[in-house]
Each structure stands twice: as C-alpha cells, then as structure tokens.
Amino acid sequence: MSDTKEIEDKILSEISKIKSLKELQEIKIQELGKKGRVSILMRSLSDVSSEEKKILGKSYNELRVNILKAFESKELEIRDADILNRIEIEKLDVTLPVRPGNDNDEGKIHPISRTIDNIIDIFSNFNFTVETGPDIENDFHNFTALNIPDDHPARQDHDTFYISNQDNQERKLLRTHTSPVQIRTMINKKPPIRIIAPGRTFRCDDDATHSPMFHQIEGLVIDKNINMGHLKGLLRAFCEEFFEVSNLPIRFRPSFFPFTEPSAEIDIGYNKIGNSIKIGQGSDWLEVMGCGMVHPNVFVNCNLDPEEWQGFAFGLGVERFAMLKYGISDLRNFYEGDIRWLNHYGFSTTNSPNFDFKED
Amino acid sequence: MKFSLSWISEHIKFIPDITAEIIGNSLTNLGLEVESIYNPADKLKDFIIAEIIEVNSHPNADKLSICKVDLGKKIVSVVCGAKNVRKSLKVVFAPLGVTIPSSGLVLKKKEIRGYTGEGMLCSAEELCLEEDSDGIIELSNDAPKGHSYSDWSGISDPIFEIGLTPNRGDCTSVKGIARELAVIGLGVLKDSGKTKINGSFKSPINWNIKLDQENENACTYVTGRYFKGLKNIESPNWLKNRLNSIGLKPISALVDLTNFLTFDLGRPLHVFDANKLDGNLCIRMANKGEKIKALDNKYYNLNNNILIIADDSSPVSIAGVMGGEESSCDENTTEVFLESAYFSSRSVAASGRSLNIISDARYRFERGVDPNFVDEGINIMTNLVLEICGGEVSHEVSSGDNKFKKKQIEYDCSKVNKIGGVNIDKIDQINILEKLGFEIEDKNQKLKVSIPSWRHDIAQEVDIVEEQLRIKGYDQLQEKSLDSNYSLKNKILSFDEYRNRITSETLAKRGLYESVTFSFLSMKDFKMYSENIKPLILDNPISEDLSVMRPSLLPNLINNFIKNNNKGLKNYGLYEVGAVYLGDQDRDQVLSSAGIRSGGILERHWAVKQREADIYDAKKDLYNVLEANGINLNSLSIVEDVPKWYHPGRAGSIKLGKTILGYFGELHPKYSDIYGMRIVCFELFQNRIPRINKNKYNKEHISYSLMPLKRDFAFLADINTLSEDIISSIKDSLDSFTHVKLLEINLFDVYMDKVSSTKHKSIAVEIIIQPLEKTLKDIEISDISNAIINNVKKETNSVLRN
C-alpha cells in the first residue's frame, strides 16, 4: 500500500512541476504509457491471488484515476495560463487611427434587401410609407385581431413557432406573416392609411421550398371610398413595374384569408423556357400575391367603424419575387451566405433602385 | 380534394362539349383553385391491344414462355412469366421504349435466359389499374388488336385536384363542387335522392346525448340504424374504381361505403360492428383517464375536452375524428349499427388538435358539414348498404334536435358596388343568390336572406358581396388608380429603416458582403454570445441548432463564414443588418449591424501586397458606418471593457457620452481556438445612433487662402499609453490658439520596444495647421510647438524624442 502512495506522490510532484503542454504530453506517456510505472503496477496484478487482486486492484485503480485527474487539471491550468499570456502578448493599442483610403473592392447588397427596396421604391410613387413591427408577436396581433380565432382551421396552416413561457406571462410567438403590422398601424394611426410593411416572418416548416424564416411585404390602404377596383388597379401597376413588363397578363381569382372579404389571389402569366421562367407571356399562371378587402371584423378589432372606413390589404413573399425576377432557383441559398452566391446574385451599391434609365 | 370527371358527372349533367379544361378554369375562377388535372390514361396511350397467337415454353426456364403476339400490323415475340398466357387471349402489349407506370422505368431490350422479346405483356398492377393482380390483363374478345389500349378501354377519366381554402366546408364533397358548377351554368344538378327506407324492426341500440350546458353545442343531433344479416363483402367494381381514382385503397364494402359518402356527399358516417358493442350508445365528453384504441391502431388518452361516443362500458369512437378499433367492422361482421351525427366544428377541431389526429372526417367536420343532411345522409347510406351487403334494417333511432334553424341576415344590394366597385343588377344578384341556395324573403329594400345550411362561411354582408363577385367573376372588377391627395411625395422611410440602409451601403462599399441569416441559433452559440440575459427558447424548433432567438448577429455570420472557409473560400468579409432579441417585449428587439472579416484583406495581386485583416479593419468598418450616419468621430471614446467574446487586449467598446454604441475587435483567443482561425468583427446597436439633425446644413466660414503649416513630432511614451490620449492632448493644447485651425493629425509611425526593461513605444505624428488670419511668424510657430510638447507631457507623461 505504501508503495502505491509513494508512487502517487512522486508522480503528482512531477506533474506539479510541468510548465508546457509538450512537457505534459511527454510525462503523461512516460507515466501512463505501456512502460510507465502505473502500467507496470497494473500488470503485476496477474501474479497475485484473487483475494489480493481485489484489494490491490482497487487501490491501483484509484491511483490511476488520481493521476489522470491531476494531468487533466494541470492541462487546463497550462491552457488558461497560455491564453492569459497570449492576451498579454497580443495586446494592441485599439485607439490607433484606422487606415486611410480604400484598399478593397466593393462588396454586394443581398438580393432580399434589394428586392425589398425595389418594392418600397415602387410604392413610394403611390405615396405609401413604410411601417415595421416586431418579429416576436402576441396572439392578438398575429391571429385574433386578424379574425383568426382559436379554433379556426386557418391556424393550422400557419405552423407557428412559440417562445417558451418563462415567467407565466403571455406566451409569445414568432409572427407567421407581416399582417400584424396592419393591426398595429390601424390601432395607432388614424385613417387614411397607406402603408407597406416589409419584414421577417417565421413558420415551422423546413424543406426544399420552405424556410423556417422568410420575408414578406404587407400593404394596407384604408380610406372612405377604396374598393376592389383600386386594389386590382394598384397591384397590376405594381406587378408591371416590378417585373418590368407592360400589359402583364394578370388574373384575380377568389380565395380565402380570414382577415379579408372578399379575398383574392393574384396570378401572373408566364412561360417556362428550359429551366428559366419568362414573366409576362405564355398561358401558365403563377401565384404571386394574396389580397382582399379588409374584413369588417378586423376594423372592429382595431376600434375603427367598418361603416365609415373601408380598404384593402395585400401580402407578398419577398424571396419568391426575388426568385422570379432574378432567376434564383433555390430558396435555401438566400440564407447560406455562400460568398460565390452573394457575389453572383448580390447588387452593387451604385445601381440604386431609385435611378434607372428609360428604355428607348 | 380530388375527384374524377366521371364521378362529378354523377351529380351534374354537363352542357354539351364540356371539357376538363373548361371545368378546371371555371373552378379556379370560382375560388376552388385547381392544382392539377391529370388523366391516368395519358400514361397508357402507347400501350397496344394484342392477341396471343402462339405460346411455346422457354427452353431454359420452366416458368417462362415465349409467345408470338399479333399487333395487327405486325407479329412480334415476347417472353412472358404469367401463368395465364394462352393462345387467342387478348392482352395489353408494351412496346420497347414506353414507361411502365408502376415502376416509372423505360422498357428496354433485355435478354431473359437467352431470349429477347420485343416488348412486354402487362398486368393490371404494372399499369397502375389495380393494387395487386395475378397474371396479365385478360381483355374481352372484341378488343381490337393494334389499337391503343387507353382509347379503347374507356379508362380515360381526368382527375381534378383542388386546393380547398379552409372556409369552404361545403366543397369538401363532389356534390358540393358540382353545385358550384351548376350555379355558373355549366350544367344541371342531378337528383341524388334515394327512396326513403322505413325499416322492419326496432333498433336494439338507442342513442343518448349527455352533454352539460357548457358543451351542449358539441353535438345537437344524432341518428342511427341497426342492420342485421348482412355480409361485409368486397365492394363492387364501381365503388372500388371511385376510391381507386382518388388514391384510396378499397377495403370492404362497409368501410368503402363510408369513405365514399365522405367524399361524395361530404357526409362522414360511422359503422360499428354491433356485436362488439355493449348496450346503448351515448354521446358525451370523455372522462379523464379514459382510453381508446382508434382505427389507426394507436392508443389515445382522452380528457374532458374530447367529445366521444361510448357504449355502456367504454369509449367506442372519438366523435367526428376517428372510430375505435375494437368496435370496427371486419369480414365476419353481420350486424352493424350505423351512425350519422352533427358534431360542431369547434368540438371536432379541439379533439383533433389535442390528440393530433388528421382524418377525412375531421377535415370535414372542422370546416362544417351540412346540419340538414344528417337524415338524408343516413338514408342514402342505408340504400347502398342494403343494395351491396343485403340484410335487414331497423327503424331509425335518434337523439337531439334535427331542425336546424337557418341564419338570416339583411343584405343591401348596393354593397357590391361600394366594396367591389362593380354594378350588378338587383335582379341578377337575387338570381345568383337563389342559385347558390339562399332563400330571399323581402325583395324590396334590403334583402332578407336565409343562408343555406351548408354555407358556414357566410355570416355578414361582405360575405355575400364576395359571393356576387365570385360568381360574376373577378375579371369583371374594373381597375382603378388610387387618387393622390398629396401634392408632394411622402418621405417613405422611417428613420430606423433609413439608418439601416445607410449602414448597409457603407459596409458593402467597405468590401463586405451582405448576408441574411436566421433569427435563431443553438443554445451553445447563445451561451457564447450573451451576458446577463435569459435565452428566448422556441417550444417547437426545427432543430436544436435553430432553437434560441439570437442575442447577437455574430454567431450565424461566423457559422456561414466557416462554411465558406471549409470550401476554400477565404479572404473576404460578411455583414448583416437585422434584429437581435434580448427579451420578448417589443423594446427588446434591438436593431443591430455586425460585420466579420478573416484571412487576407484582398486576394493575391501583383501590384498590392497582401495582408491579414486586423482589428483596425473592423474598427474602420464601424467608424465608417458611424460617420455615414452623421456621427462626429471626435465625439466618440473607446474603452477597453468589452463583452466576454472579445479579446481583452484587442477590442474596444465605442461610447458616445455614456452610451455604448457598439464594439469592435478580435474574438477572444479561446474562440479563435474553437473556430481554428482569428476573426475580427464589430457589432453596432443601430438604434442607439442618435438621429441625424437634418437642419445642420450651414457650415462655419473658413478661408483657406494661406499656406498650411506642417510639423512632425515623435513622442516617447510608456508602452501602455493610448495613442488616442496623445492625439487628444495635442488637440487640447491647440484650443487656446484661436488664429489657427487644426486640419489633420496623422499618426504615421508607431514603434514598440517590448524587449528592453523600460517597455516604451515611440509615436510619430504629423500635424497640419491652417493659419486663419495671417502667415505665422517663427515665434508663433514655436509657441504652438511648445504648447503641444508641454501638454502631451502633462497629460500622457510622454516626452519629445531627440
């Protein structure tokens, strides 16, 4: 027994003297390796009786564990000291002035940002302003106020992300659409209203054509005499402007959204040539936007009188518009930050959407 | 929702010359979006009817035979393994090059034990006409050889698939869709009514609805009939074909009939094997602790929010969602009890959601079934069961009230114009409503309109406006432009949005690439990049890696960066402008920007020396953004107290007064070890940048006519002296000289002596001064120099080098 203790003390004292990781590695091999003192002890067990083996085996094993622990804590100690040392050596004067001039090529603006700005720019011509709302929403703004009660089947289509309830407060969610901004605007501002609201939206869905995070732009127009004709006129003008196609074949067809009535879906005509999509001709239809006249219940939920005010709302997917306009085929690429992709589909800061030349 | 042309033709007599395309377009224009029209016969066009004229056994295989078949124009030989090959049999021949529907593979020339055929004889299974089949198809003798099989067989029957919006419970049936087509004049509805069957005995099973006041609407009416002496045989062909056409597998007559009625009439029914029931049936809320094994063979724990049907001993069905396995029908069933009920959409939705069961019955009840069709539904089913399975039926037994009162609303015909901007004649409007099944009482001023019992989606005037516009067609909407009440164009952006764009453009100009990354990340990343905040954890994340809301933009940017790096894409930087989430309140969503760089600052180039990105690049990214946002850089200060993810000796917090605007620097050495690379970065709290004051366009007048004065100074400072302190002490020293303006201080050399025991550094600056009034005399110049030297010594304890 005293043998074991002696060996342990010797090794521990050696460990305590180690100064570098290299040294530590060497001593570790020397002590715990095949020819090390501990291994020799272990091997000696095969020569003793089973009775003794039990007692000795236990104490040898304890020895081994203690030594391993000592190596471990020493290693941590050295690493921590190394880091502190590095921090000391590497210290820089952070207040030194930055380099002058430009020693770089330009980077690029992401196509999502550019598409949003492009759309904002178009709506600015119709005197819209931009509103935003938080990504973390409550049930009222995201569902109830939008005429989507608890047991409405439409809720199932939304695949909502919920945030764990921490302090027994209201359980928050990640907004599933930009429509809550409609509610926030109607509650906080007096009509007439003419806004668009770009932003991040979230749905618990993840496959080749769905991303758990994506972008939408919501639009809302409220006034006394706004009818569905205005909706159709505006959205045709917008689609023609965005896709840069005049006389765009456009189809309004009835659909359903709980917060609009009547509701419509907008399809635009396109043609598929090989792998690319040509917008503006051909007989196939592509669904691009949802819209409709704001539901009277939504007005009531925002303390507005539906007999006095009426108007329309619309929503579109930014990624989808970007994909169609710029020929991007894979949704996933938007978020992966692959430098080649960013360089290929990104935009220089100089060709701002605000200034464009006329086609002759 | 799926159905075939022949199926819907059972409900509507179409006008002549109708085509699948016309029906498809009409449905889409009605708001029943056709997702696809597909004809299963299209795949079988190239398959040819052939006659076997000779059968010889294969010399090298017992089970194969070599046949000569007559294709009309020519005779070919094939190798066939089916047992039922025989001379004179009419069969379906697949020539080389066609795609076999069951496998999706193109038929190629292939040697089978030394013989190659010129095609293949097909089984019904291979043509996807039956689920499984024994041997090749046997056609009738009159099949014309050489003709296309699909043309002759009459299997050409287009299948429509509709993406139904959740409001249209009435169109979850073929009948409901036919009703819509009839309204727009594509045909006339057929009478699907069946003779009322009275029954010959009293049902031994009775109903009892036991619901308290709170739940009394969950089920308002139920009816049932008892059948005895029937046989649950295989379904007849017409029924199997219907189900097969929409992808449902036929099982047995009773099961198939309930499925058929669900899709055909939107009337889910349930059939219990009466011998497996104990006593009477009761409709009630489940008790906590009760369990049921449902038809999907899974056990479900019930609770008192779930409506069930129970016999005297246990639950036998989750009402409107799914029946119980233990009381289900099988091939030995001879006595059944048939149920037809009106369950509320709210109750079925709640049960379905809480048990997470999706079923065809739930789909319909949840969207609302026709409460006035409960009795008719069971009568139609009774007819069909007796017809197919035989036996005797009891009188009806029911509980609750089958008199559903239709909702009535007032409707002002001028609303169509007010909301839709379209004029539709009152007579036209009344006509449309009546065709849709509305009953109209007062036709004078406002209409008093009774809503059809199957239209749960109609509650208000606007709903009727939509009906009018929908039936008329949205192509009737007149496009109008928004009138502008504004004389000047509005400023479109909020200040937050404006600032984001200034930041973004500045960073792109700095050579960084904009990235858009997810708003969530892993708990590990959250812990690495947060201090003193609670994680916002998603209850239902896509994966562990995307389970916590991001407290910083850095981790996701870095992860993208590392992915690029692993592909060998180096020497560049990324940035993002977006929200970080420090709590779940609105104010906790903080607009931020961040940029990261690693590797070389440029790719290799003959004219430019490559260098590694360092903290001064990150600092410049941050400073350029602040400057572009209108911040006077002289008003900023740097402190070395930084968050834990930064290198304590190579990072700084940028402060404006007491506010921390952001950080820049290198990541902590521990982080560098984890990532296997040094990364420099910055983070900026966008919304802490003060608003730009728009009115400050006027600038102070300065004349630059005199020659500027340039002087170099070199100071010997303690190694820990900050260069900024030396620069600001120079600035301070010039404050009292009002006849000159400091133009620039260029720090052009730093030399550190880390070896000698004194640990000094030498800092050299060039100072450029603009005289404002007159050229400076030597004495004035030396006054300024001395003031600088003295103040630097006083404030930083640094001395001028000789």
XYZ file of C-alpha atoms in Angstrom, chain A:
360
model
C 0.000 0.000 0.000
C 2.688 2.422 0.943
C 4.204 1.568 -2.416
C 1.218 2.948 -4.200
C 1.156 6.066 -2.102
C 4.812 6.656 -2.736
C 4.434 6.298 -6.479
C 1.403 8.592 -6.479
C 3.233 11.314 -4.526
C 6.211 11.100 -6.841
C 4.155 11.388 -9.980
C 1.974 14.167 -8.585
C 5.015 16.160 -7.626
C 6.397 15.690 -11.138
C 3.106 16.876 -12.605
C 3.154 19.965 -10.438
C 6.466 20.981 -11.977
C 5.273 20.762 -15.597
C 5.472 24.084 -17.474
C 4.290 23.365 -21.000
C 1.810 21.206 -22.874
C 4.669 19.478 -24.651
C 6.273 18.529 -21.387
C 2.923 17.384 -20.051
C 2.422 15.080 -23.012
C 5.860 13.541 -22.535
C 5.400 12.876 -18.851
C 1.915 11.528 -19.432
C 3.285 8.934 -21.863
C 6.181 8.204 -19.577
C 3.957 7.580 -16.539
C 0.764 6.152 -18.008
C 2.170 4.508 -21.157
C 2.943 0.817 -21.505
C 6.294 1.134 -19.829
C 5.099 3.598 -17.210
C 5.115 2.892 -13.512
C 1.322 2.682 -13.309
C 1.026 0.151 -16.076
C 3.714 -1.991 -14.541
C 1.805 -1.976 -11.267
C -1.389 -2.944 -13.057
C 0.295 -5.779 -14.870
C 1.728 -7.096 -11.640
C -1.832 -7.935 -10.591
C -1.833 -11.039 -12.735
C 0.713 -12.637 -10.410
C -1.234 -12.310 -7.157
C -4.098 -14.297 -5.654
C -7.657 -13.270 -6.449
C -8.156 -12.155 -2.855
C -5.239 -9.768 -3.059
C -6.160 -8.808 -6.599
C -9.420 -7.349 -5.308
C -7.753 -5.106 -2.739
C -4.717 -4.156 -4.787
C -6.751 -3.679 -7.961
C -8.913 -1.165 -6.187
C -6.027 0.873 -4.855
C -4.122 0.746 -8.179
C -7.197 1.947 -9.947
C -7.620 4.832 -7.524
C -4.018 5.729 -8.171
C -4.609 5.740 -11.895
C -7.717 7.907 -11.606
C -5.974 10.394 -9.297
C -3.074 10.757 -11.669
C -5.335 11.194 -14.686
C -7.220 13.901 -12.826
C -4.006 15.622 -11.928
C -2.905 15.602 -15.564
C -6.265 16.981 -16.613
C -6.284 19.857 -14.179
C -2.674 20.635 -14.981
C -3.509 20.748 -18.678
C -6.363 23.157 -18.006
C -4.094 25.278 -15.859
C -1.465 25.480 -18.588
C -4.030 26.272 -21.259
C -5.553 29.054 -19.141
C -2.117 30.451 -18.456
C -1.319 30.258 -22.159
C -4.460 32.198 -23.033
C -3.648 34.859 -20.424
C -0.158 35.016 -21.761
C -1.396 35.351 -25.322
C -3.777 38.117 -24.301
C -0.881 39.937 -22.679
C 1.499 39.484 -25.615
C -1.103 40.238 -28.254
C -2.304 43.436 -26.635
C -2.756 46.214 -29.174
C -3.416 49.926 -28.910
C -7.069 49.845 -30.011
C -7.151 53.642 -30.211
C -4.711 53.843 -33.106
C -6.287 55.660 -36.047
C -7.727 53.473 -38.780
C -6.029 53.119 -42.162
C -6.757 55.793 -44.722
C -8.215 55.262 -48.172
C -9.861 52.256 -49.700
C -7.805 49.150 -50.051
C -10.742 46.983 -51.003
C -13.117 46.119 -53.810
C -16.766 46.721 -53.062
C -18.948 44.052 -51.517
C -22.549 43.424 -52.504
C -26.048 44.072 -51.206
C -28.135 40.929 -50.629
C -30.911 40.300 -53.192
C -33.528 40.215 -50.402
C -32.603 43.755 -49.363
C -32.520 44.910 -52.942
C -35.899 43.356 -53.711
C -37.453 44.977 -50.642
C -36.018 48.365 -51.625
C -37.157 47.910 -55.187
C -40.709 47.252 -53.972
C -40.606 50.117 -51.476
C -39.484 52.413 -54.251
C -42.407 51.424 -56.460
C -44.920 52.009 -53.680
C -43.347 55.336 -52.809
C -44.677 56.547 -56.143
C -48.169 55.860 -54.843
C -47.459 57.779 -51.642
C -47.090 54.785 -49.371
C -44.895 54.909 -46.285
C -43.021 52.079 -44.629
C -44.099 50.685 -41.274
C -42.434 47.927 -39.308
C -43.372 45.706 -36.394
C -41.580 43.291 -34.082
C -40.749 39.716 -35.066
C -41.807 38.444 -31.652
C -45.549 38.994 -31.527
C -48.502 38.138 -29.370
C -51.515 36.089 -30.261
C -53.762 39.143 -30.550
C -51.799 40.912 -33.291
C -50.873 37.776 -35.211
C -54.209 35.940 -35.067
C -57.172 37.131 -33.019
C -57.322 40.703 -34.284
C -56.943 39.377 -37.827
C -60.190 37.446 -37.426
C -58.426 34.126 -36.888
C -59.987 32.798 -33.682
C -58.517 29.968 -31.669
C -60.333 27.084 -33.326
C -60.065 28.395 -36.872
C -58.694 25.760 -39.276
C -56.587 28.505 -40.894
C -54.415 28.483 -37.777
C -53.184 25.017 -38.635
C -51.808 26.257 -41.929
C -49.577 28.680 -40.105
C -47.179 26.299 -38.307
C -46.423 28.830 -35.635
C -43.202 28.938 -33.634
C -43.902 29.595 -29.968
C -41.489 31.020 -27.432
C -41.225 29.107 -24.174
C -43.174 30.785 -21.493
C -40.751 31.855 -18.815
C -42.475 33.970 -16.220
C -46.038 32.839 -16.633
C -46.722 35.838 -18.808
C -48.496 35.785 -22.143
C -46.950 33.148 -24.406
C -45.308 34.933 -27.319
C -44.866 33.663 -30.846
C -42.807 34.475 -33.921
C -45.055 36.286 -36.356
C -46.219 33.993 -39.148
C -46.895 36.867 -41.528
C -46.392 40.625 -41.722
C -50.141 41.173 -41.288
C -49.814 42.076 -37.560
C -48.348 45.374 -38.763
C -51.762 46.120 -40.285
C -53.293 45.776 -36.830
C -50.604 47.837 -35.101
C -50.994 50.585 -37.686
C -54.774 50.685 -37.544
C -54.714 50.809 -33.760
C -52.056 53.534 -33.576
C -52.855 55.742 -36.560
C -55.955 57.450 -37.799
C -57.035 56.686 -41.363
C -56.491 57.456 -44.170
C -53.708 54.882 -44.161
C -51.409 53.901 -46.972
C -48.543 51.722 -45.789
C -46.325 48.843 -46.733
C -44.580 46.731 -44.099
C -41.580 44.604 -45.039
C -40.057 42.178 -42.589
C -39.043 38.768 -41.382
C -41.680 36.088 -40.892
C -41.399 32.610 -39.448
C -43.072 29.268 -39.938
C -42.169 25.913 -38.525
C -41.575 24.385 -41.921
C -38.317 23.284 -43.466
C -37.911 21.660 -46.865
C -36.698 22.480 -50.367
C -39.384 25.110 -50.921
C -39.940 26.305 -47.342
C -37.589 28.027 -44.981
C -38.323 28.484 -41.265
C -37.557 32.170 -41.789
C -38.523 34.218 -44.811
C -39.605 37.756 -45.720
C -42.940 39.261 -46.568
C -44.230 42.659 -47.525
C -47.666 43.656 -46.345
C -49.667 46.510 -47.796
C -52.671 48.327 -46.388
C -54.827 51.096 -47.819
C -57.692 52.491 -45.747
C -59.876 55.387 -46.752
C -63.560 56.153 -47.199
C -64.097 55.061 -50.772
C -61.493 52.469 -51.557
C -62.936 49.494 -53.403
C -61.675 46.326 -55.025
C -61.157 48.103 -58.329
C -58.467 50.223 -56.696
C -56.875 47.079 -55.336
C -56.764 45.481 -58.753
C -55.526 48.653 -60.437
C -52.755 49.227 -57.922
C -51.496 45.674 -57.883
C -51.456 45.433 -61.653
C -49.440 48.642 -61.797
C -47.116 47.287 -59.135
C -46.582 43.906 -60.813
C -45.962 45.531 -64.202
C -43.488 47.927 -62.636
C -41.686 45.248 -60.632
C -41.387 42.702 -63.407
C -40.783 45.454 -65.950
C -43.432 44.075 -68.287
C -46.250 46.174 -69.678
C -49.644 44.605 -70.372
C -48.764 41.824 -67.962
C -51.312 39.018 -68.150
C -52.800 39.082 -64.668
C -55.559 37.008 -63.119
C -57.550 37.787 -60.000
C -59.299 34.785 -58.586
C -61.363 34.288 -55.447
C -59.556 32.893 -52.463
C -59.782 32.955 -48.716
C -57.979 34.832 -45.966
C -59.736 35.260 -42.629
C -58.822 38.955 -42.476
C -60.127 39.966 -45.885
C -63.532 39.594 -47.520
C -63.791 39.398 -50.473
C -60.365 37.810 -50.844
C -58.339 37.221 -53.953
C -55.201 35.572 -55.149
C -53.223 37.167 -57.953
C -51.672 35.085 -60.704
C -49.424 36.405 -63.419
C -48.837 34.839 -66.808
C -45.528 33.165 -67.523
C -43.787 30.765 -69.771
C -41.223 28.199 -68.823
C -38.350 28.052 -71.270
C -35.957 25.299 -70.266
C -35.165 25.976 -66.647
C -35.895 29.661 -66.684
C -39.133 31.499 -66.247
C -40.228 34.243 -68.580
C -42.757 36.515 -66.923
C -45.384 38.247 -68.987
C -46.238 35.807 -71.721
C -47.499 32.297 -72.163
C -50.503 30.515 -70.860
C -49.344 29.265 -67.489
C -50.236 31.086 -64.299
C -48.010 31.753 -61.354
C -49.458 32.641 -57.971
C -47.717 35.761 -56.650
C -49.848 37.613 -54.108
C -52.786 37.342 -51.757
C -55.094 40.268 -51.150
C -58.606 41.402 -50.383
C -60.874 43.977 -48.805
C -60.212 44.382 -45.093
C -62.766 42.314 -43.165
C -65.268 44.325 -41.073
C -64.319 42.253 -38.013
C -60.709 43.461 -38.371
C -61.862 47.088 -38.337
C -63.905 46.409 -35.228
C -60.922 44.737 -33.559
C -58.906 47.907 -34.221
C -61.650 50.224 -32.933
C -62.499 51.533 -36.396
C -66.038 51.726 -37.722
C -66.424 49.454 -40.781
C -69.345 51.556 -41.951
C -67.095 54.607 -42.108
C -63.837 53.103 -43.327
C -63.001 50.540 -45.935
C -59.923 49.472 -47.792
C -57.718 46.655 -48.856
C -54.679 44.702 -47.773
C -52.190 42.627 -49.702
C -49.184 40.494 -48.974
C -46.336 39.018 -50.945
C -43.281 36.856 -50.387
C -40.036 38.735 -50.948
C -37.946 35.655 -51.725
C -40.497 34.496 -54.274
C -40.443 37.876 -56.027
C -36.642 37.889 -55.974
C -36.508 34.360 -57.367
C -38.874 35.220 -60.191
C -37.216 38.475 -61.124
C -33.604 37.443 -60.826
C -33.875 33.788 -61.801
C -32.812 32.387 -58.446
C -33.786 28.737 -58.260
C -33.073 27.569 -54.730
C -34.678 29.161 -51.689
C -32.072 27.773 -49.279
C -29.235 29.716 -50.879
C -30.649 33.013 -49.628
C -29.571 32.286 -46.060
C -26.373 30.304 -46.502
C -24.091 33.261 -47.137
C -22.019 31.420 -49.748
C -19.690 34.117 -50.996
C -19.918 32.980 -54.619
C -23.703 33.157 -54.494
C -23.668 36.569 -52.793
C -21.303 37.839 -55.415
C -23.367 36.395 -58.269
C -26.846 37.471 -57.152
C -25.876 40.438 -54.980
C -26.064 44.065 -56.071
C -23.515 46.820 -56.179
C -24.366 49.827 -54.037
C -24.132 52.091 -57.023
C -27.058 50.790 -59.061
C -29.643 52.001 -56.622
C -33.247 51.165 -57.485
C -34.166 54.842 -57.361
C -32.433 55.829 -60.528
C -32.939 53.840 -63.672
C -32.664 54.777 -67.288
C -35.528 54.773 -69.741
C -35.865 52.069 -72.364
C -35.861 53.624 -75.828
